[in-house]
Short mmCIF file of C-alpha atoms in Angstrom, two decimals:
data_model
loop_
_atom_site.label_atom_id
_atom_site.label_comp_id
_atom_site.label_asym_id
_atom_site.label_seq_id
_atom_site.Cartn_x
_atom_site.Cartn_y
_atom_site.Cartn_z
CA MET A 55 34.14 28.15 33.95
CA ALA A 56 32.61 28.76 30.53
CA ARG A 57 36.01 28.34 28.88
CA VAL A 58 36.57 25.05 30.72
CA THR A 59 33.15 23.78 29.63
CA ARG A 60 33.78 24.82 26.03
CA ALA A 61 37.19 23.12 26.06
CA ALA A 62 35.62 19.93 27.40
CA VAL A 63 32.97 20.02 24.68
CA GLU A 64 35.68 20.34 22.04
CA LEU A 65 37.93 17.71 23.62
CA TRP A 66 35.60 14.75 24.16
CA PRO A 67 34.96 14.01 20.44
CA ARG A 68 38.71 13.84 19.79
CA VAL A 69 39.25 11.54 22.75
CA MET A 70 36.37 9.41 21.50
CA LEU A 71 37.89 9.16 18.03
CA VAL A 72 41.25 8.06 19.46
CA ALA A 73 39.49 5.40 21.54
CA ALA A 74 37.48 4.30 18.49
CA ALA A 75 40.64 3.93 16.40
CA LEU A 76 42.32 1.83 19.10
CA VAL A 77 39.25 -0.38 19.53
CA LEU A 78 38.91 -0.80 15.78
CA VAL A 79 42.53 -1.90 15.40
CA TRP A 80 42.16 -4.30 18.33
CA SER A 81 38.87 -5.86 17.20
CA TRP A 82 39.44 -6.03 13.43
CA GLY A 83 39.37 -9.63 12.23
CA GLN A 84 38.54 -11.02 15.68
CA ASP A 85 35.45 -12.89 16.80
CA VAL A 86 34.06 -10.74 19.57
CA GLY A 87 31.85 -12.84 21.78
CA PRO A 88 28.77 -11.58 23.63
CA PRO A 89 27.79 -10.13 25.94
CA VAL A 90 30.66 -8.03 27.36
CA GLY A 91 32.49 -7.63 24.06
CA VAL A 92 29.31 -6.75 22.16
CA ILE A 93 28.24 -4.20 24.76
CA GLY A 94 31.68 -2.61 24.81
CA LEU A 95 31.86 -2.34 21.02
CA ALA A 96 28.29 -1.03 20.86
CA VAL A 97 29.09 1.69 23.42
CA VAL A 98 32.19 2.74 21.48
CA LEU A 99 30.19 2.72 18.23
CA VAL A 100 27.48 4.96 19.73
CA GLY A 101 30.12 7.33 21.09
CA THR A 102 31.83 7.48 17.69
CA VAL A 103 28.53 8.26 15.97
CA LEU A 104 27.89 11.11 18.41
CA ALA A 105 31.44 12.39 17.87
CA ALA A 106 30.89 12.34 14.10
CA LEU A 107 27.63 14.25 14.48
CA HIS A 108 29.38 16.78 16.72
CA GLN A 109 32.05 17.41 14.09
CA ALA A 110 29.36 17.67 11.41
CA GLY A 111 27.66 20.34 13.49
CA ALA A 112 30.93 22.27 13.78
CA VAL A 113 31.38 22.19 10.00
CA ALA A 114 27.75 23.20 9.47
CA HIS A 115 28.19 26.15 11.83
CA LYS A 116 31.05 27.43 9.67
CA VAL A 117 29.17 26.90 6.40
CA GLY A 118 26.01 28.67 7.61
CA GLU A 119 22.34 28.06 6.89
CA PRO A 120 20.68 26.51 5.05
CA PHE A 121 23.72 24.71 3.60
CA GLY A 122 24.95 23.70 7.04
CA THR A 123 21.75 21.79 7.73
CA LEU A 124 22.05 20.04 4.38
CA ALA A 125 25.65 19.07 5.16
CA VAL A 126 24.58 17.57 8.48
CA ALA A 127 21.77 15.70 6.68
CA VAL A 128 24.28 14.11 4.30
CA VAL A 129 26.53 13.05 7.18
CA VAL A 130 23.58 11.61 9.10
CA THR A 131 22.53 9.65 6.01
CA VAL A 132 26.04 8.25 5.52
CA ILE A 133 26.05 7.03 9.12
CA GLU A 134 22.51 5.67 8.88
CA VAL A 135 23.17 3.77 5.65
CA ALA A 136 26.47 2.41 6.97
CA LEU A 137 24.74 1.04 10.07
CA ILE A 138 21.83 -0.39 8.06
CA VAL A 139 23.93 -2.11 5.40
CA THR A 140 26.50 -3.56 7.79
CA LEU A 141 23.75 -4.96 10.04
CA MET A 142 21.94 -6.43 7.04
CA LEU A 143 25.02 -8.26 5.76
CA PRO A 144 25.03 -11.04 8.40
CA GLY A 145 21.43 -11.86 7.44
CA GLY A 146 19.02 -13.55 9.77
CA PRO A 147 15.33 -13.03 10.59
CA GLY A 148 14.31 -9.41 10.24
CA ALA A 149 17.58 -8.23 8.69
CA THR A 150 16.10 -7.81 5.22
CA ALA A 151 13.50 -5.37 6.57
CA LEU A 152 15.98 -3.32 8.61
CA ALA A 153 16.00 -0.45 6.09
CA THR A 154 12.22 -0.13 6.29
CA ASP A 155 12.22 -0.44 10.08
CA THR A 156 14.80 2.33 10.36
CA VAL A 157 13.10 4.71 7.92
CA VAL A 158 9.64 4.17 9.41
CA ALA A 159 11.07 4.62 12.91
CA ALA A 160 12.69 7.90 11.80
CA VAL A 161 9.35 9.10 10.42
CA MET A 162 7.37 8.15 13.53
CA ILE A 163 9.96 9.48 15.98
CA THR A 164 10.19 12.76 14.07
CA LEU A 165 6.53 13.45 13.29
CA ASN A 166 5.29 12.27 16.68
CA GLY A 167 8.26 12.46 19.06
CA ILE A 168 10.18 15.60 18.02
CA VAL A 169 7.06 17.46 16.89
CA GLY A 170 5.08 16.33 19.94
CA VAL A 171 7.77 17.37 22.44
CA SER A 172 8.32 20.71 20.67
CA LEU A 173 4.59 21.51 20.68
CA LEU A 174 4.30 20.41 24.31
CA ILE A 175 7.16 22.68 25.41
CA GLY A 176 5.70 25.60 23.48
CA ALA A 177 2.21 25.04 24.85
CA LEU A 178 3.29 24.60 28.48
CA ARG A 179 5.74 27.50 28.56
CA PHE A 180 3.90 30.02 26.40
CA GLY A 181 0.25 28.94 26.60
CA THR A 182 -0.06 28.16 22.88
CA ALA A 183 2.54 27.02 20.36
CA LEU A 184 2.41 29.50 17.48
CA PHE A 185 4.13 29.12 14.10
CA ASP A 186 3.90 30.09 10.44
CA ALA A 187 2.38 27.18 8.56
CA ASP A 188 3.35 28.19 5.01
CA GLY A 189 6.77 26.56 4.78
CA THR A 190 5.86 23.91 7.36
CA VAL A 191 2.87 22.63 5.37
CA ALA A 192 4.99 22.43 2.21
CA ALA A 193 7.66 20.41 4.03
CA LEU A 194 5.09 18.08 5.60
CA THR A 195 3.39 17.57 2.22
CA THR A 196 6.72 16.54 0.71
CA VAL A 197 7.43 14.16 3.59
CA ALA A 198 4.00 12.53 3.27
CA SER A 199 4.37 12.16 -0.50
CA VAL A 200 7.78 10.50 -0.40
CA VAL A 201 6.72 8.16 2.41
CA PHE A 202 3.61 6.93 0.62
CA LEU A 203 5.15 6.78 -2.88
CA ALA A 204 8.31 4.99 -1.75
CA LEU A 205 6.94 2.69 0.94
CA VAL A 206 3.16 2.42 0.71
CA VAL A 207 2.33 2.34 -3.02
CA PRO A 208 4.81 -0.47 -3.88
CA THR A 209 3.42 -2.48 -0.96
CA PHE A 210 0.19 -2.97 -2.89
CA ASP A 211 1.98 -3.87 -6.12
CA THR A 212 1.55 -7.58 -6.87
CA GLY A 213 4.90 -7.94 -8.65
CA ARG A 214 6.35 -9.95 -5.76
CA PRO A 215 4.68 -11.82 -2.88
CA GLY A 216 4.52 -10.08 0.48
CA VAL A 217 6.55 -6.88 0.90
CA GLU A 218 9.59 -7.97 -1.10
CA PHE A 219 10.46 -5.32 -3.66
CA SER A 220 11.23 -6.25 -7.23
CA PRO A 221 14.17 -4.49 -8.95
CA TRP A 222 11.78 -2.12 -10.75
CA GLN A 223 10.04 -1.30 -7.47
CA LEU A 224 13.40 -0.49 -5.88
CA ILE A 225 14.26 1.75 -8.82
CA PHE A 226 10.89 3.50 -8.54
CA ALA A 227 11.31 4.07 -4.79
CA ALA A 228 14.86 5.36 -5.25
CA VAL A 229 13.99 7.74 -8.11
CA VAL A 230 10.91 9.12 -6.35
CA SER A 231 12.86 9.68 -3.13
CA LEU A 232 15.73 11.45 -4.88
CA LEU A 233 13.40 13.56 -7.00
CA LEU A 234 11.33 14.82 -4.09
CA TYR A 235 14.38 15.38 -1.90
CA GLY A 236 16.04 17.32 -4.73
CA MET A 237 12.96 19.54 -5.00
CA PHE A 238 13.01 19.98 -1.22
CA VAL A 239 16.67 21.01 -1.25
CA ARG A 240 16.06 23.34 -4.21
CA THR A 241 13.40 25.13 -2.19
CA GLN A 242 15.71 25.40 0.82
CA THR A 243 18.60 26.89 -1.14
CA GLY A 244 16.79 28.80 -3.90
CA ARG A 245 14.53 31.81 -4.04
CA HIS A 246 12.19 30.44 -1.36
CA ARG A 247 14.92 29.92 1.24
CA GLU A 248 13.95 32.92 3.41
CA PRO A 249 11.01 31.21 5.18
CA LEU A 250 13.36 28.35 6.12
CA LEU A 251 15.98 30.51 7.84
CA PRO A 252 15.95 31.17 11.60
CA VAL A 253 14.07 34.28 12.67
CA PRO A 254 15.36 36.42 15.61
CA LEU A 255 13.11 36.56 18.65
CA SER A 256 13.48 40.29 19.24
CA ASP A 257 14.47 43.50 17.51
CA THR A 258 17.38 44.11 19.88
CA PRO A 259 20.62 44.00 17.91
CA GLY A 260 22.69 41.00 18.80
CA GLU A 261 20.02 39.33 20.92
CA ASP A 262 19.40 35.69 20.09
CA ALA A 263 22.06 35.93 17.39
CA PRO A 264 24.01 32.78 16.68
CA ALA A 265 27.52 32.51 17.93
CA ALA A 266 30.24 33.63 15.59
CA ALA A 267 31.45 31.00 13.22
CA GLY A 268 34.78 29.38 13.89
CA THR A 269 37.96 30.13 12.04
CA SER A 270 38.78 28.55 8.71
CA ARG A 271 41.47 26.48 10.38
CA SER A 272 39.04 25.11 12.97
CA ALA A 273 36.56 24.31 10.21
CA TRP A 274 39.19 22.34 8.28
CA VAL A 275 40.20 20.52 11.47
CA SER A 276 36.55 19.64 12.12
CA LEU A 277 36.19 18.42 8.54
CA GLY A 278 39.26 16.20 8.88
CA LEU A 279 38.01 14.79 12.18
CA LEU A 280 34.61 14.23 10.59
CA LEU A 281 36.13 12.11 7.82
CA VAL A 282 38.09 10.10 10.39
CA ALA A 283 34.92 9.63 12.43
CA LEU A 284 32.96 8.38 9.41
CA VAL A 285 35.67 5.83 8.62
CA ALA A 286 35.65 4.72 12.27
CA VAL A 287 31.85 4.39 12.26
CA VAL A 288 31.87 2.21 9.15
CA GLY A 289 34.73 0.08 10.50
CA LEU A 290 33.19 -0.40 13.94
CA ALA A 291 29.79 -1.16 12.42
CA THR A 292 31.39 -3.82 10.21
CA VAL A 293 33.14 -5.42 13.18
CA THR A 294 30.16 -5.20 15.52
CA SER A 295 27.29 -6.15 13.19
CA PRO A 296 27.66 -9.97 13.32
CA ALA A 297 27.79 -9.95 17.11
CA ILE A 298 24.82 -7.56 17.39
CA ALA A 299 22.76 -9.69 14.99
CA ALA A 300 23.59 -12.82 16.99
CA ALA A 301 22.80 -11.09 20.30
CA VAL A 302 19.43 -9.85 19.03
CA ALA A 303 18.53 -13.29 17.71
CA GLY A 304 19.63 -14.92 20.97
CA ALA A 305 17.63 -12.48 23.10
CA GLY A 306 14.50 -13.17 21.06
CA VAL A 307 13.62 -9.48 20.66
CA PRO A 308 12.24 -8.16 17.35
CA PHE A 309 14.94 -7.04 14.93
CA SER A 310 12.82 -3.95 14.26
CA LEU A 311 14.05 -2.57 17.58
CA VAL A 312 17.53 -2.31 16.04
CA GLY A 313 16.11 -0.02 13.36
CA MET A 314 14.47 2.07 16.07
CA VAL A 315 17.78 2.41 17.92
CA ILE A 316 19.55 3.50 14.71
CA ALA A 317 16.86 6.11 14.04
CA LEU A 318 17.05 7.41 17.61
CA LEU A 319 20.82 7.66 17.39
CA VAL A 320 21.02 9.62 14.15
CA LEU A 321 18.11 11.90 15.13
CA LEU A 322 19.63 12.97 18.46
CA PRO A 323 21.28 16.20 17.20
CA GLY A 324 18.14 17.31 15.39
CA THR A 325 16.06 16.48 18.45
CA PHE A 326 18.21 18.58 20.78
CA ALA A 327 18.20 21.49 18.33
CA ALA A 328 14.41 21.34 17.94
CA VAL A 329 13.85 21.20 21.71
CA ARG A 330 16.16 24.19 22.26
CA ALA A 331 14.29 26.17 19.61
CA ALA A 332 10.96 25.27 21.23
CA GLY A 333 12.25 26.51 24.57
CA ARG A 334 12.93 29.88 22.90
CA ASN A 335 9.37 29.94 21.50
CA GLN A 336 10.67 29.26 17.97
CA ILE A 337 8.26 26.42 17.23
CA GLN A 338 8.46 27.09 13.51
CA ILE A 339 12.17 26.35 13.52
CA SER A 340 11.55 23.19 15.57
CA LEU A 341 9.06 21.92 13.00
CA ARG A 342 11.33 22.72 10.07
CA LEU A 343 14.26 20.96 11.73
CA ALA A 344 12.06 17.93 12.32
CA PHE A 345 10.70 17.76 8.77
CA GLY A 346 14.14 18.41 7.29
CA SER A 347 15.60 15.52 9.29
CA VAL A 348 12.96 13.03 8.23
CA MET A 349 13.10 14.20 4.62
CA ALA A 350 16.84 13.56 4.48
CA SER A 351 16.42 10.21 6.18
CA ILE A 352 13.93 9.00 3.55
CA GLY A 353 15.14 10.86 0.48
CA LEU A 354 18.76 9.71 0.78
CA THR A 355 18.59 6.44 2.71
CA ILE A 356 16.19 4.59 0.40
CA PRO A 357 18.22 5.30 -2.78
CA ALA A 358 21.42 4.28 -0.99
CA VAL A 359 19.87 1.04 0.23
CA ALA A 360 18.51 0.38 -3.27
CA VAL A 361 22.04 0.67 -4.66
CA ALA A 362 23.44 -1.47 -1.85
CA ALA A 363 20.82 -4.15 -2.62
CA VAL A 364 23.01 -5.18 -5.56
CA TRP A 365 25.62 -6.50 -3.11
CA LEU A 366 23.26 -7.66 -0.34
CA ASP A 367 22.56 -11.37 -0.02
CA GLY A 368 18.81 -11.85 -0.11
CA PRO A 369 15.77 -9.67 -0.85
CA VAL A 370 15.24 -6.15 0.45
CA MET A 371 11.92 -5.63 2.21
CA LEU A 372 10.78 -2.02 1.91
CA GLY A 373 7.02 -2.51 2.24
CA LEU A 374 5.05 -1.83 5.40
CA ALA A 375 3.24 -4.21 7.70
CA PRO A 376 -0.49 -3.50 8.25
CA ALA A 377 0.03 -2.05 11.74
CA GLN A 378 2.83 0.21 10.49
CA LEU A 379 0.68 1.35 7.59
CA VAL A 380 -2.27 2.28 9.82
CA LEU A 381 -0.14 4.18 12.35
CA LEU A 382 1.79 5.95 9.59
CA ALA A 383 -1.39 7.09 7.83
CA LEU A 384 -2.89 8.26 11.12
CA THR A 385 0.33 10.15 11.91
CA VAL A 386 0.27 12.01 8.59
CA VAL A 387 -3.40 13.00 9.05
CA VAL A 388 -2.84 14.18 12.63
CA SER A 389 0.29 16.11 11.59
CA MET A 390 -1.65 17.95 8.88
CA LEU A 391 -4.42 18.83 11.33
CA SER A 392 -1.83 20.06 13.85
CA VAL A 393 0.06 22.25 11.38
CA VAL A 394 -2.69 23.85 9.30
CA PRO A 395 -4.30 25.94 12.14
CA ARG A 396 -0.89 27.66 12.75
CA ARG A 397 -1.26 27.09 16.50
CA ALA A 398 -1.29 24.08 18.79
CA THR A 399 -2.09 23.31 22.41
CA ALA A 400 -0.94 20.60 24.78
CA LEU A 401 -3.79 18.43 23.46
CA GLN A 402 -2.27 18.18 19.97
CA ALA A 403 1.13 17.49 21.51
CA GLY A 404 -0.34 14.72 23.66
CA VAL A 405 -1.96 13.07 20.62
CA HIS A 406 1.40 12.96 18.83
CA LEU A 407 3.15 11.45 21.85
CA VAL A 408 0.42 8.82 22.27
CA LEU A 409 0.84 7.82 18.61
CA LEU A 410 4.58 7.43 19.20
CA ALA A 411 3.89 5.26 22.23
CA ALA A 412 1.51 3.14 20.14
CA TYR A 413 4.19 2.67 17.50
CA VAL A 414 6.77 1.62 20.10
CA TRP A 415 4.29 -0.83 21.61
CA VAL A 416 3.50 -2.39 18.24
CA SER A 417 7.21 -2.68 17.46
CA VAL A 418 7.99 -4.39 20.77
CA ASN A 419 4.93 -6.68 20.50
CA PRO A 420 4.51 -7.34 16.75
#
């Protein structure tokens, strides 16, 4: 039974990639009309993204930590940027702010959703969620700094009206994001990498040990399938983006919800991994996975969007709306207060989840 399940897990991404290739060939250059065609393409696109993330996880498993996590972060960023840029190309109301909506959604979902659920599981199952705050506080400090320097500070710059970024503001946001992410990666892979590695739950040899890495051949196969999946994602996003933009405009829903969907999609693997770690009472690993995901989302997505702005038609809005700014600042403060004591109860978890609900409500009813 276990072998059958494992075979099915390995087979579905390959079947999905074949289906994605066939759909891409069929739909390329055609005007796909809503709603059936748009829904079908969107479903295939989501499945292809999940297949790409699955292959990235297989490659990361072979590479080992912490480099495997970094490899997954790069793949997630490629997918995220591809979806953002292709959806911004058709233009329309809200499209110019899609990058900000996606990044802010990733921050709020991670700091409130993933962290809140992880703390809640730890508190309910083990009484109190315990963790080592040393590395966690450093990661959260980096996340808060890059968020405020890249998105909040330029918002109050009077170089351009509203939240439209000038070229120099885009350069500043991109450089700051890359610099802080580079420092973050340096810490993960340098002399201070030990606190960021998984810690076994018991002293019994072999217990809670990760599964053995795959063979070199399987790793190369996963890498090849990953490249195919990334090409399919970009192609399907290019084909689907005009229809999705038209469907969103026709439905009258805020375009910011598209950014939230993109963030949810690319954060799924990290969310599952964090929840599994929380179920094993490894809250520290859950928090580091969460902060690593959001750091990659900001540190790599903003520079990529800044470069893509050269080819985008129209301004790029990276500033925050007042409601987003208030909820983001409150989230950072609450996160610091949750992490510093090195323990958390269901109360702290509930506060994070309520903040996420508030963000979703504001996004749906701007």
